[in-house]
PDB file of C-alpha atoms in Angstrom:
ATOM      1  CA  GLY A   1      -0.009   0.406   0.086  1.00  0.00           C
ATOM      2  CA  ASP A   2       1.040   3.589   0.007  1.00  0.00           C
ATOM      3  CA  SER A   3       3.035   5.271   2.749  1.00  0.00           C
ATOM      4  CA  VAL A   4       4.756   8.468   3.631  1.00  0.00           C
ATOM      5  CA  THR A   5       7.991   8.110   5.797  1.00  0.00           C
ATOM      6  CA  GLN A   6       9.053  11.768   6.954  1.00  0.00           C
ATOM      7  CA  MET A   7      11.989  12.491   9.254  1.00  0.00           C
ATOM      8  CA  GLU A   8      11.839  12.328  13.208  1.00  0.00           C
ATOM      9  CA  GLY A   9      11.400  15.220  15.388  1.00  0.00           C
ATOM     10  CA  PRO A  10      11.809  17.283  17.393  1.00  0.00           C
ATOM     11  CA  VAL A  11      13.767  19.481  14.796  1.00  0.00           C
ATOM     12  CA  THR A  12      15.331  22.289  16.810  1.00  0.00           C
ATOM     13  CA  LEU A  13      16.545  25.417  15.408  1.00  0.00           C
ATOM     14  CA  SER A  14      17.753  29.149  15.683  1.00  0.00           C
ATOM     15  CA  GLU A  15      16.163  32.063  14.304  1.00  0.00           C
ATOM     16  CA  GLU A  16      17.255  32.600  10.630  1.00  0.00           C
ATOM     17  CA  ALA A  17      18.450  28.923  10.353  1.00  0.00           C
ATOM     18  CA  CYS A  18      17.931  26.953   7.069  1.00  0.00           C
ATOM     19  CA  LEU A  19      15.467  24.335   7.293  1.00  0.00           C
ATOM     20  CA  THR A  20      14.667  20.804   5.441  1.00  0.00           C
ATOM     21  CA  ILE A  21      12.286  18.277   6.472  1.00  0.00           C
ATOM     22  CA  ASN A  22      12.633  15.212   4.568  1.00  0.00           C
ATOM     23  CA  CYS A  23       9.808  13.343   3.460  1.00  0.00           C
ATOM     24  CA  THR A  24      10.021  10.344   0.840  1.00  0.00           C
ATOM     25  CA  TYR A  25       6.905   8.166  -0.488  1.00  0.00           C
ATOM     26  CA  THR A  26       5.496   4.815  -1.814  1.00  0.00           C
ATOM     27  CA  ALA A  27       2.728   4.778  -4.280  1.00  0.00           C
ATOM     28  CA  THR A  28       1.773   3.620  -7.525  1.00  0.00           C
ATOM     29  CA  GLY A  29       1.396   5.921 -10.708  1.00  0.00           C
ATOM     30  CA  TYR A  30       1.389   9.465 -10.018  1.00  0.00           C
ATOM     31  CA  PRO A  31       0.080  10.775  -6.646  1.00  0.00           C
ATOM     32  CA  SER A  32      -0.523  14.350  -5.216  1.00  0.00           C
ATOM     33  CA  LEU A  33       1.845  15.455  -2.725  1.00  0.00           C
ATOM     34  CA  PHE A  34       0.949  17.899   0.137  1.00  0.00           C
ATOM     35  CA  TRP A  35       2.749  19.363   3.252  1.00  0.00           C
ATOM     36  CA  TYR A  36       0.481  20.432   5.891  1.00  0.00           C
ATOM     37  CA  VAL A  37       0.997  22.524   8.886  1.00  0.00           C
ATOM     38  CA  GLN A  38      -0.311  22.317  12.665  1.00  0.00           C
ATOM     39  CA  TYR A  39       0.364  25.220  14.783  1.00  0.00           C
ATOM     40  CA  PRO A  40      -0.203  24.614  18.610  1.00  0.00           C
ATOM     41  CA  GLY A  41      -3.795  23.886  19.471  1.00  0.00           C
ATOM     42  CA  GLU A  42      -5.229  24.034  16.180  1.00  0.00           C
ATOM     43  CA  GLY A  43      -6.096  21.879  13.045  1.00  0.00           C
ATOM     44  CA  LEU A  44      -4.007  20.938  10.185  1.00  0.00           C
ATOM     45  CA  GLN A  45      -3.881  23.504   7.418  1.00  0.00           C
ATOM     46  CA  LEU A  46      -2.653  23.199   4.158  1.00  0.00           C
ATOM     47  CA  LEU A  47       0.947  24.621   3.376  1.00  0.00           C
ATOM     48  CA  LEU A  48       1.750  23.621  -0.070  1.00  0.00           C
ATOM     49  CA  LYS A  49       0.925  21.008  -2.798  1.00  0.00           C
ATOM     50  CA  ALA A  50       2.705  19.856  -5.806  1.00  0.00           C
ATOM     51  CA  THR A  51       0.447  17.549  -8.412  1.00  0.00           C
ATOM     52  CA  LYS A  52       2.981  16.237 -10.776  1.00  0.00           C
ATOM     53  CA  ALA A  53       6.552  15.461 -11.104  1.00  0.00           C
ATOM     54  CA  ASP A  54       9.027  18.406 -11.226  1.00  0.00           C
ATOM     55  CA  ASP A  55       6.357  20.478 -10.024  1.00  0.00           C
ATOM     56  CA  LYS A  56       7.600  23.005  -7.286  1.00  0.00           C
ATOM     57  CA  GLY A  57       5.173  24.031  -4.631  1.00  0.00           C
ATOM     58  CA  SER A  58       5.757  27.413  -2.501  1.00  0.00           C
ATOM     59  CA  ASN A  59       3.842  29.375   0.241  1.00  0.00           C
ATOM     60  CA  LYS A  60       4.873  31.543   3.487  1.00  0.00           C
ATOM     61  CA  GLY A  61       9.121  30.937   2.519  1.00  0.00           C
ATOM     62  CA  PHE A  62       8.569  27.441   2.609  1.00  0.00           C
ATOM     63  CA  GLU A  63       9.317  25.066  -0.895  1.00  0.00           C
ATOM     64  CA  ALA A  64       9.339  21.683  -1.943  1.00  0.00           C
ATOM     65  CA  THR A  65       9.719  19.794  -5.503  1.00  0.00           C
ATOM     66  CA  TYR A  66       7.838  16.816  -6.649  1.00  0.00           C
ATOM     67  CA  ARG A  67      10.623  14.467  -7.455  1.00  0.00           C
ATOM     68  CA  LYS A  68       9.586  11.290  -9.109  1.00  0.00           C
ATOM     69  CA  GLU A  69      13.011   9.628  -9.371  1.00  0.00           C
ATOM     70  CA  THR A  70      14.072   9.759  -5.701  1.00  0.00           C
ATOM     71  CA  THR A  71      10.099   9.349  -4.527  1.00  0.00           C
ATOM     72  CA  SER A  72      10.855  12.449  -2.504  1.00  0.00           C
ATOM     73  CA  PHE A  73       8.830  15.848  -1.430  1.00  0.00           C
ATOM     74  CA  HIS A  74      11.328  17.745   1.028  1.00  0.00           C
ATOM     75  CA  LEU A  75      10.450  20.902   2.770  1.00  0.00           C
ATOM     76  CA  GLU A  76      12.782  23.890   2.901  1.00  0.00           C
ATOM     77  CA  LYS A  77      12.987  27.106   4.005  1.00  0.00           C
ATOM     78  CA  GLY A  78      15.917  29.491   3.712  1.00  0.00           C
ATOM     79  CA  SER A  79      15.169  31.518   7.214  1.00  0.00           C
ATOM     80  CA  VAL A  80      12.934  30.367   9.871  1.00  0.00           C
ATOM     81  CA  GLN A  81      11.527  32.416  12.196  1.00  0.00           C
ATOM     82  CA  VAL A  82       9.954  31.652  15.589  1.00  0.00           C
ATOM     83  CA  SER A  83       6.797  31.637  14.134  1.00  0.00           C
ATOM     84  CA  ASP A  84       7.145  28.416  12.226  1.00  0.00           C
ATOM     85  CA  SER A  85       7.539  26.286  15.017  1.00  0.00           C
ATOM     86  CA  ALA A  86       4.839  23.780  14.489  1.00  0.00           C
ATOM     87  CA  VAL A  87       4.422  20.294  13.264  1.00  0.00           C
ATOM     88  CA  TYR A  88       4.727  19.620   9.720  1.00  0.00           C
ATOM     89  CA  PHE A  89       2.852  16.677   8.022  1.00  0.00           C
ATOM     90  CA  CYS A  90       3.684  15.203   4.256  1.00  0.00           C
ATOM     91  CA  ALA A  91       0.886  13.660   2.799  1.00  0.00           C
ATOM     92  CA  LEU A  92       0.164  11.495  -0.470  1.00  0.00           C
ATOM     93  CA  THR A  93      -3.371  11.110  -2.304  1.00  0.00           C
ATOM     94  CA  ALA A  94      -2.901   8.778  -4.895  1.00  0.00           C
ATOM     95  CA  SER A  95      -3.887   8.853  -8.310  1.00  0.00           C
ATOM     96  CA  GLY A  96      -7.165   7.494  -9.694  1.00  0.00           C
ATOM     97  CA  GLY A  97     -10.443   7.128  -7.757  1.00  0.00           C
ATOM     98  CA  SER A  98      -9.074   7.078  -4.453  1.00  0.00           C
ATOM     99  CA  TYR A  99      -9.552  10.472  -2.424  1.00  0.00           C
ATOM    100  CA  ILE A 100      -8.108   8.686   0.930  1.00  0.00           C
ATOM    101  CA  PRO A 101      -4.754  10.583   1.942  1.00  0.00           C
ATOM    102  CA  THR A 102      -1.735   8.763   3.282  1.00  0.00           C
ATOM    103  CA  PHE A 103       0.067  10.891   6.127  1.00  0.00           C
ATOM    104  CA  GLY A 104       3.412  10.794   7.196  1.00  0.00           C
ATOM    105  CA  ARG A 105       3.959  10.831  11.317  1.00  0.00           C
ATOM    106  CA  GLY A 106       4.725  14.537  11.461  1.00  0.00           C
ATOM    107  CA  THR A 107       7.727  16.252  12.395  1.00  0.00           C
ATOM    108  CA  SER A 108       8.020  18.678  15.483  1.00  0.00           C
ATOM    109  CA  LEU A 109       9.834  21.944  14.604  1.00  0.00           C
ATOM    110  CA  ILE A 110      10.927  24.165  17.503  1.00  0.00           C
ATOM    111  CA  VAL A 111      12.514  27.902  16.854  1.00  0.00           C
ATOM    112  CA  HIS A 112      14.505  29.541  19.155  1.00  0.00           C
ATOM    113  CA  PRO A 113      14.933  33.075  19.011  1.00  0.00           C
TER     114      PRO A 113
ATOM    115  CA  ASN B   1     -17.517  30.602   3.943  1.00  0.00           C
ATOM    116  CA  ALA B   2     -16.956  29.283   7.615  1.00  0.00           C
ATOM    117  CA  GLY B   3     -14.998  26.166   6.073  1.00  0.00           C
ATOM    118  CA  VAL B   4     -14.970  23.275   8.668  1.00  0.00           C
ATOM    119  CA  THR B   5     -16.412  23.775  11.693  1.00  0.00           C
ATOM    120  CA  GLN B   6     -16.665  21.542  14.600  1.00  0.00           C
ATOM    121  CA  THR B   7     -18.318  21.373  18.192  1.00  0.00           C
ATOM    122  CA  PRO B   8     -17.557  21.063  20.816  1.00  0.00           C
ATOM    123  CA  LYS B   9     -13.839  22.427  21.343  1.00  0.00           C
ATOM    124  CA  PHE B  10     -13.842  20.862  24.580  1.00  0.00           C
ATOM    125  CA  ARG B  11     -15.386  17.588  26.371  1.00  0.00           C
ATOM    126  CA  ILE B  12     -14.798  15.757  29.407  1.00  0.00           C
ATOM    127  CA  LEU B  13     -17.023  12.590  29.300  1.00  0.00           C
ATOM    128  CA  LYS B  14     -16.850   9.820  31.887  1.00  0.00           C
ATOM    129  CA  ILE B  15     -16.148   6.322  31.000  1.00  0.00           C
ATOM    130  CA  GLY B  16     -19.875   4.408  29.721  1.00  0.00           C
ATOM    131  CA  GLN B  17     -20.999   7.999  28.740  1.00  0.00           C
ATOM    132  CA  SER B  18     -21.950   8.373  24.926  1.00  0.00           C
ATOM    133  CA  MET B  19     -21.698  11.890  23.029  1.00  0.00           C
ATOM    134  CA  THR B  20     -21.588  12.970  19.523  1.00  0.00           C
ATOM    135  CA  LEU B  21     -19.184  15.225  17.906  1.00  0.00           C
ATOM    136  CA  GLN B  22     -21.036  17.314  15.531  1.00  0.00           C
ATOM    137  CA  CYS B  23     -18.708  18.309  12.138  1.00  0.00           C
ATOM    138  CA  ALA B  24     -20.249  20.562   9.335  1.00  0.00           C
ATOM    139  CA  GLN B  25     -18.613  22.046   6.189  1.00  0.00           C
ATOM    140  CA  ASP B  26     -20.465  24.721   3.823  1.00  0.00           C
ATOM    141  CA  MET B  27     -18.013  24.181   0.908  1.00  0.00           C
ATOM    142  CA  ASN B  28     -20.238  21.556  -0.737  1.00  0.00           C
ATOM    143  CA  HIS B  29     -17.692  19.068  -0.643  1.00  0.00           C
ATOM    144  CA  ASN B  30     -18.438  15.433  -1.112  1.00  0.00           C
ATOM    145  CA  TYR B  31     -15.702  13.842   0.799  1.00  0.00           C
ATOM    146  CA  MET B  32     -15.541  13.817   4.468  1.00  0.00           C
ATOM    147  CA  TYR B  33     -13.405  12.023   7.108  1.00  0.00           C
ATOM    148  CA  TRP B  34     -12.904  11.936  10.899  1.00  0.00           C
ATOM    149  CA  TYR B  35      -9.553  11.533  12.205  1.00  0.00           C
ATOM    150  CA  ARG B  36      -8.155  11.117  15.698  1.00  0.00           C
ATOM    151  CA  GLN B  37      -4.979  12.498  16.803  1.00  0.00           C
ATOM    152  CA  ASP B  38      -2.976  11.106  20.047  1.00  0.00           C
ATOM    153  CA  PRO B  39      -0.156  13.113  21.822  1.00  0.00           C
ATOM    154  CA  GLY B  40       2.869  13.437  19.758  1.00  0.00           C
ATOM    155  CA  MET B  41       1.358  10.993  16.934  1.00  0.00           C
ATOM    156  CA  GLY B  42      -0.179  11.344  13.610  1.00  0.00           C
ATOM    157  CA  LEU B  43      -3.351  10.937  12.577  1.00  0.00           C
ATOM    158  CA  LYS B  44      -5.567   7.947  12.048  1.00  0.00           C
ATOM    159  CA  LEU B  45      -8.744   7.560   9.856  1.00  0.00           C
ATOM    160  CA  ILE B  46     -12.145   6.677  11.919  1.00  0.00           C
ATOM    161  CA  TYR B  47     -14.723   6.898   9.322  1.00  0.00           C
ATOM    162  CA  TYR B  48     -15.128   8.831   6.117  1.00  0.00           C
ATOM    163  CA  SER B  49     -17.783   9.532   3.427  1.00  0.00           C
ATOM    164  CA  VAL B  50     -17.896  10.133   0.226  1.00  0.00           C
ATOM    165  CA  GLY B  51     -21.606  11.680   0.064  1.00  0.00           C
ATOM    166  CA  ALA B  52     -24.841  12.046   1.576  1.00  0.00           C
ATOM    167  CA  GLY B  53     -25.946   8.364   2.754  1.00  0.00           C
ATOM    168  CA  ILE B  54     -22.484   6.694   2.033  1.00  0.00           C
ATOM    169  CA  THR B  55     -19.913   5.998   4.878  1.00  0.00           C
ATOM    170  CA  ASP B  56     -17.170   3.292   5.177  1.00  0.00           C
ATOM    171  CA  LYS B  57     -14.895   2.442   7.944  1.00  0.00           C
ATOM    172  CA  GLY B  58     -11.543   3.798   8.326  1.00  0.00           C
ATOM    173  CA  GLU B  59      -8.051   2.502  10.381  1.00  0.00           C
ATOM    174  CA  VAL B  60      -9.534   2.567  13.567  1.00  0.00           C
ATOM    175  CA  PRO B  61     -13.456   2.597  13.559  1.00  0.00           C
ATOM    176  CA  ASN B  62     -14.250   0.448  16.662  1.00  0.00           C
ATOM    177  CA  GLY B  63     -16.111   2.312  19.397  1.00  0.00           C
ATOM    178  CA  TYR B  64     -17.447   4.762  16.959  1.00  0.00           C
ATOM    179  CA  ASN B  65     -20.250   5.258  14.399  1.00  0.00           C
ATOM    180  CA  VAL B  66     -21.089   7.967  12.171  1.00  0.00           C
ATOM    181  CA  SER B  67     -23.913   9.206  10.140  1.00  0.00           C
ATOM    182  CA  ARG B  68     -23.946  11.663   6.534  1.00  0.00           C
ATOM    183  CA  SER B  69     -27.666  12.341   6.241  1.00  0.00           C
ATOM    184  CA  THR B  70     -26.948  15.945   4.214  1.00  0.00           C
ATOM    185  CA  THR B  71     -23.734  17.185   2.131  1.00  0.00           C
ATOM    186  CA  GLU B  72     -22.743  19.459   4.961  1.00  0.00           C
ATOM    187  CA  ASP B  73     -23.005  17.205   8.255  1.00  0.00           C
ATOM    188  CA  PHE B  74     -21.058  14.350   9.301  1.00  0.00           C
ATOM    189  CA  PRO B  75     -21.136  13.610  12.946  1.00  0.00           C
ATOM    190  CA  LEU B  76     -19.309  11.113  14.788  1.00  0.00           C
ATOM    191  CA  ARG B  77     -21.381   8.984  17.766  1.00  0.00           C
ATOM    192  CA  LEU B  78     -19.239   7.859  20.749  1.00  0.00           C
ATOM    193  CA  GLU B  79     -20.779   5.132  22.263  1.00  0.00           C
ATOM    194  CA  LEU B  80     -19.619   3.805  25.916  1.00  0.00           C
ATOM    195  CA  ALA B  81     -16.891   6.138  26.279  1.00  0.00           C
ATOM    196  CA  ALA B  82     -13.370   4.646  27.566  1.00  0.00           C
ATOM    197  CA  PRO B  83     -10.506   6.053  28.254  1.00  0.00           C
ATOM    198  CA  SER B  84      -8.940   4.660  25.047  1.00  0.00           C
ATOM    199  CA  GLN B  85     -10.876   6.912  23.403  1.00  0.00           C
ATOM    200  CA  THR B  86      -9.038   9.896  24.898  1.00  0.00           C
ATOM    201  CA  SER B  87      -7.814  12.179  21.666  1.00  0.00           C
ATOM    202  CA  VAL B  88      -8.303  15.018  19.482  1.00  0.00           C
ATOM    203  CA  TYR B  89     -10.485  14.818  16.940  1.00  0.00           C
ATOM    204  CA  PHE B  90     -10.343  16.420  13.581  1.00  0.00           C
ATOM    205  CA  CYS B  91     -12.903  16.734  10.907  1.00  0.00           C
ATOM    206  CA  ALA B  92     -11.707  17.093   7.151  1.00  0.00           C
ATOM    207  CA  SER B  93     -13.475  17.596   3.914  1.00  0.00           C
ATOM    208  CA  VAL B  94     -12.398  17.752   0.149  1.00  0.00           C
ATOM    209  CA  ALA B  95     -13.928  18.690  -2.872  1.00  0.00           C
ATOM    210  CA  THR B  96     -14.643  16.249  -5.741  1.00  0.00           C
ATOM    211  CA  GLY B  97     -12.093  16.641  -8.603  1.00  0.00           C
ATOM    212  CA  SER B  98      -9.743  18.991  -7.216  1.00  0.00           C
ATOM    213  CA  SER B  99      -6.310  18.380  -6.512  1.00  0.00           C
ATOM    214  CA  ARG B 100      -7.398  16.620  -3.313  1.00  0.00           C
ATOM    215  CA  GLU B 101      -6.056  18.585  -0.768  1.00  0.00           C
ATOM    216  CA  GLN B 102      -8.111  18.575   2.682  1.00  0.00           C
ATOM    217  CA  TYR B 103      -9.858  21.258   4.479  1.00  0.00           C
ATOM    218  CA  PHE B 104      -9.498  20.379   8.397  1.00  0.00           C
ATOM    219  CA  GLY B 105     -11.652  21.940  11.184  1.00  0.00           C
ATOM    220  CA  PRO B 106     -10.241  23.060  14.503  1.00  0.00           C
ATOM    221  CA  GLY B 107     -10.859  19.902  16.269  1.00  0.00           C
ATOM    222  CA  THR B 108     -12.673  18.690  19.208  1.00  0.00           C
ATOM    223  CA  ARG B 109     -10.364  17.845  22.432  1.00  0.00           C
ATOM    224  CA  LEU B 110     -12.159  14.828  24.253  1.00  0.00           C
ATOM    225  CA  THR B 111     -10.795  13.461  28.178  1.00  0.00           C
ATOM    226  CA  VAL B 112     -12.555  10.269  29.272  1.00  0.00           C
ATOM    227  CA  THR B 113     -11.815   9.590  32.679  1.00  0.00           C
TER     228      THR B 113
END
């Protein structure tokens, strides 16, 4: 079946440091790929997405590129802020008729001033 | 649009009590989902629905029931609450034919003692 593997946290950084959170997936065909963010005490919200190979999703300074050859969708940001502290989930939805997503376990990011 | 709304935000139940968690969306989405999130863990799918009158089990359906009489509403029923059901519950929806990104509600934090 489909699966998503993301790096374990917590990831602890100082403000203005570079961020990479690794995400790899297993799925047949061409799934849609997502990063969701969950701020403390809130629900998940979409951060960015990519629906086909080589697409780059971007939002709020975060980026991720859909790499079919390495089955990866790593999340990057050049300079993190304290307000980026949250849990980040990588997810996929398979192509075809399925609307059931597969989520990774989440990676907690803590940014210190 | 209000998006996905959930009530209540918090609830404490005694063992053996029952309750219904409410979820509504005003985006005319066909697909709706219930997840639970245990502390430090990812999301587990409880039930989902592909449209009014159609529901199906997810990964962890035991102890729960759902109904979908309208497109807008997707309540989750807990019968005979147990401490193992202490969790945060999220409702989500997806638009048919979209890129399949999920829209999440703010969550209900349930404690069973």
